[in-house]
């Protein structure tokens, strides 16, 4: 089971649309981010999104988002500190990935502890490859047909394969 730990506001503010939405409603921006993450998540993933502040209560499996947990830092602790504590307590660090653009603090520690670090920008590109209803978009071109396949289809439709050139 892959575990993904996300620095919520770090990811949110790297996306222009979410950043603009957050200026109007931070809660709506968080919900939109969680919707995108839910569309990305597969059954083999557990995802924990950590946000700074006491803005809302922690949520396990928010409605419509199984396998996703949301945690807010409390008191003087920041989301960064919570993330570092989770990394420290994780016994299976090889299956843990951390999403943040904070290379200096979190990224450095994550890599030193054997945790995979993914920049927020890279993760956002992954989220954008997800289409409606979680359908993954493929960016690569489909494979070209082999000469045998081409010959088969030309014959099938009554064309002479020699005329295909």
XYZ file of C-alpha atoms in Angstrom:
165
model
C 0.000 0.000 0.000
C 1.445 3.334 -1.045
C 1.116 6.142 1.484
C 1.181 9.753 0.328
C 1.647 12.608 2.774
C 0.723 16.024 1.341
C 1.609 19.516 2.585
C -1.873 20.855 1.824
C -1.393 24.608 1.571
C 1.968 24.215 -0.131
C 0.257 22.218 -2.880
C -2.825 24.454 -3.006
C -0.867 27.693 -3.452
C 1.269 26.239 -6.276
C -1.874 25.971 -8.428
C -3.009 29.289 -9.922
C -6.712 28.395 -10.039
C -6.778 27.149 -6.452
C -4.744 30.138 -5.284
C -7.297 32.515 -6.828
C -10.166 30.526 -5.345
C -8.486 30.666 -1.910
C -8.550 34.468 -2.055
C -12.356 34.256 -2.151
C -12.870 31.171 0.013
C -10.092 29.137 1.559
C -12.535 26.375 2.478
C -13.760 26.051 -1.131
C -10.159 25.925 -2.369
C -9.357 23.152 0.129
C -12.435 21.194 -0.932
C -11.534 21.553 -4.625
C -8.005 20.345 -3.893
C -9.382 17.350 -1.986
C -11.728 16.570 -4.898
C -8.769 16.521 -7.281
C -6.764 14.317 -4.937
C -9.747 11.951 -4.565
C -9.965 11.630 -8.367
C -6.234 10.832 -8.486
C -6.238 8.278 -5.661
C -6.317 4.574 -6.496
C -7.361 1.724 -4.208
C -3.680 1.023 -3.492
C -3.134 4.470 -1.937
C -3.687 5.981 1.478
C -3.426 9.766 1.426
C -3.035 12.163 4.346
C -3.328 15.895 3.633
C -1.947 18.160 6.366
C -2.964 21.829 6.520
C -1.624 24.570 8.776
C -3.908 25.953 11.454
C -6.939 25.192 13.496
C -9.344 26.145 10.679
C -11.374 22.951 10.858
C -11.532 19.567 12.484
C -9.468 16.617 11.328
C -11.393 14.263 9.072
C -10.911 10.591 8.367
C -12.358 9.569 5.038
C -14.217 12.784 4.220
C -17.581 12.069 2.553
C -17.059 10.850 -1.004
C -13.309 10.598 -0.464
C -12.420 7.158 0.903
C -8.765 6.561 1.663
C -8.086 10.259 2.270
C -7.534 11.792 5.688
C -7.297 15.494 6.495
C -5.374 16.839 9.461
C -4.868 20.407 10.695
C -1.871 21.391 12.797
C -2.719 22.532 16.314
C -1.377 25.276 18.540
C 2.117 26.463 17.766
C 2.885 23.444 15.530
C 2.965 23.932 11.776
C 1.956 21.490 9.061
C 5.681 21.059 8.346
C 6.280 19.921 11.925
C 3.345 17.503 11.785
C 4.659 16.049 8.503
C 8.148 15.598 9.958
C 6.686 13.852 13.030
C 4.695 11.485 10.807
C 7.823 10.659 8.790
C 9.723 9.967 12.008
C 6.999 7.600 13.303
C 6.454 5.753 9.990
C 7.945 2.235 10.213
C 7.683 1.542 6.447
C 9.305 4.655 5.033
C 10.027 2.991 1.702
C 6.310 3.029 0.846
C 5.858 6.674 1.913
C 5.925 9.667 -0.435
C 5.847 13.303 0.695
C 4.406 16.018 -1.534
C 5.784 19.513 -0.890
C 7.984 22.074 -2.558
C 9.748 22.694 0.746
C 13.064 21.126 -0.326
C 15.133 22.663 2.433
C 13.264 21.404 5.469
C 10.875 18.595 4.586
C 12.427 17.400 1.319
C 15.915 17.082 2.775
C 14.724 15.183 5.852
C 12.386 12.980 3.808
C 15.157 11.873 1.467
C 17.555 11.302 4.374
C 14.928 9.051 6.001
C 14.344 7.011 2.826
C 11.037 8.691 1.991
C 10.287 9.627 -1.612
C 9.971 13.392 -2.093
C 7.675 14.741 -4.835
C 7.561 18.470 -5.554
C 4.144 20.116 -5.471
C 4.603 21.160 -9.098
C 5.221 17.555 -10.174
C 2.230 16.304 -8.195
C -0.011 19.010 -9.685
C 0.959 17.812 -13.165
C -0.139 14.326 -12.113
C -3.454 15.678 -10.837
C -4.046 17.511 -14.121
C -3.701 14.242 -16.054
C -6.884 13.054 -14.366
C -10.032 13.669 -16.396
C -13.694 13.582 -15.404
C -14.634 10.871 -12.899
C -11.010 9.974 -12.256
C -10.218 8.791 -15.795
C -6.492 9.066 -16.315
C -5.443 10.899 -19.444
C -2.541 9.538 -21.441
C -0.104 12.065 -22.784
C 1.895 9.741 -24.989
C 0.847 8.959 -28.548
C -0.692 5.562 -29.170
C 1.655 2.990 -30.629
C 1.806 2.877 -34.415
C 0.539 -0.159 -36.259
C 2.993 -2.787 -37.377
C 3.332 -3.521 -41.095
C 1.511 -6.822 -40.500
C -1.433 -5.041 -38.875
C -1.552 -2.497 -41.678
C -1.506 -5.241 -44.310
C -4.270 -7.132 -42.485
C -6.587 -4.105 -42.368
C -5.895 -3.091 -45.943
C -6.796 -6.598 -47.123
C -9.828 -6.626 -44.835
C -11.178 -3.486 -46.492
C -10.384 -4.670 -49.998
C -7.308 -2.549 -50.682
C -4.082 -3.821 -52.131
C -1.313 -3.433 -49.505
C 1.109 -2.508 -52.297
C -0.962 0.631 -53.005
C -0.544 1.842 -49.396
C 2.860 3.368 -50.089
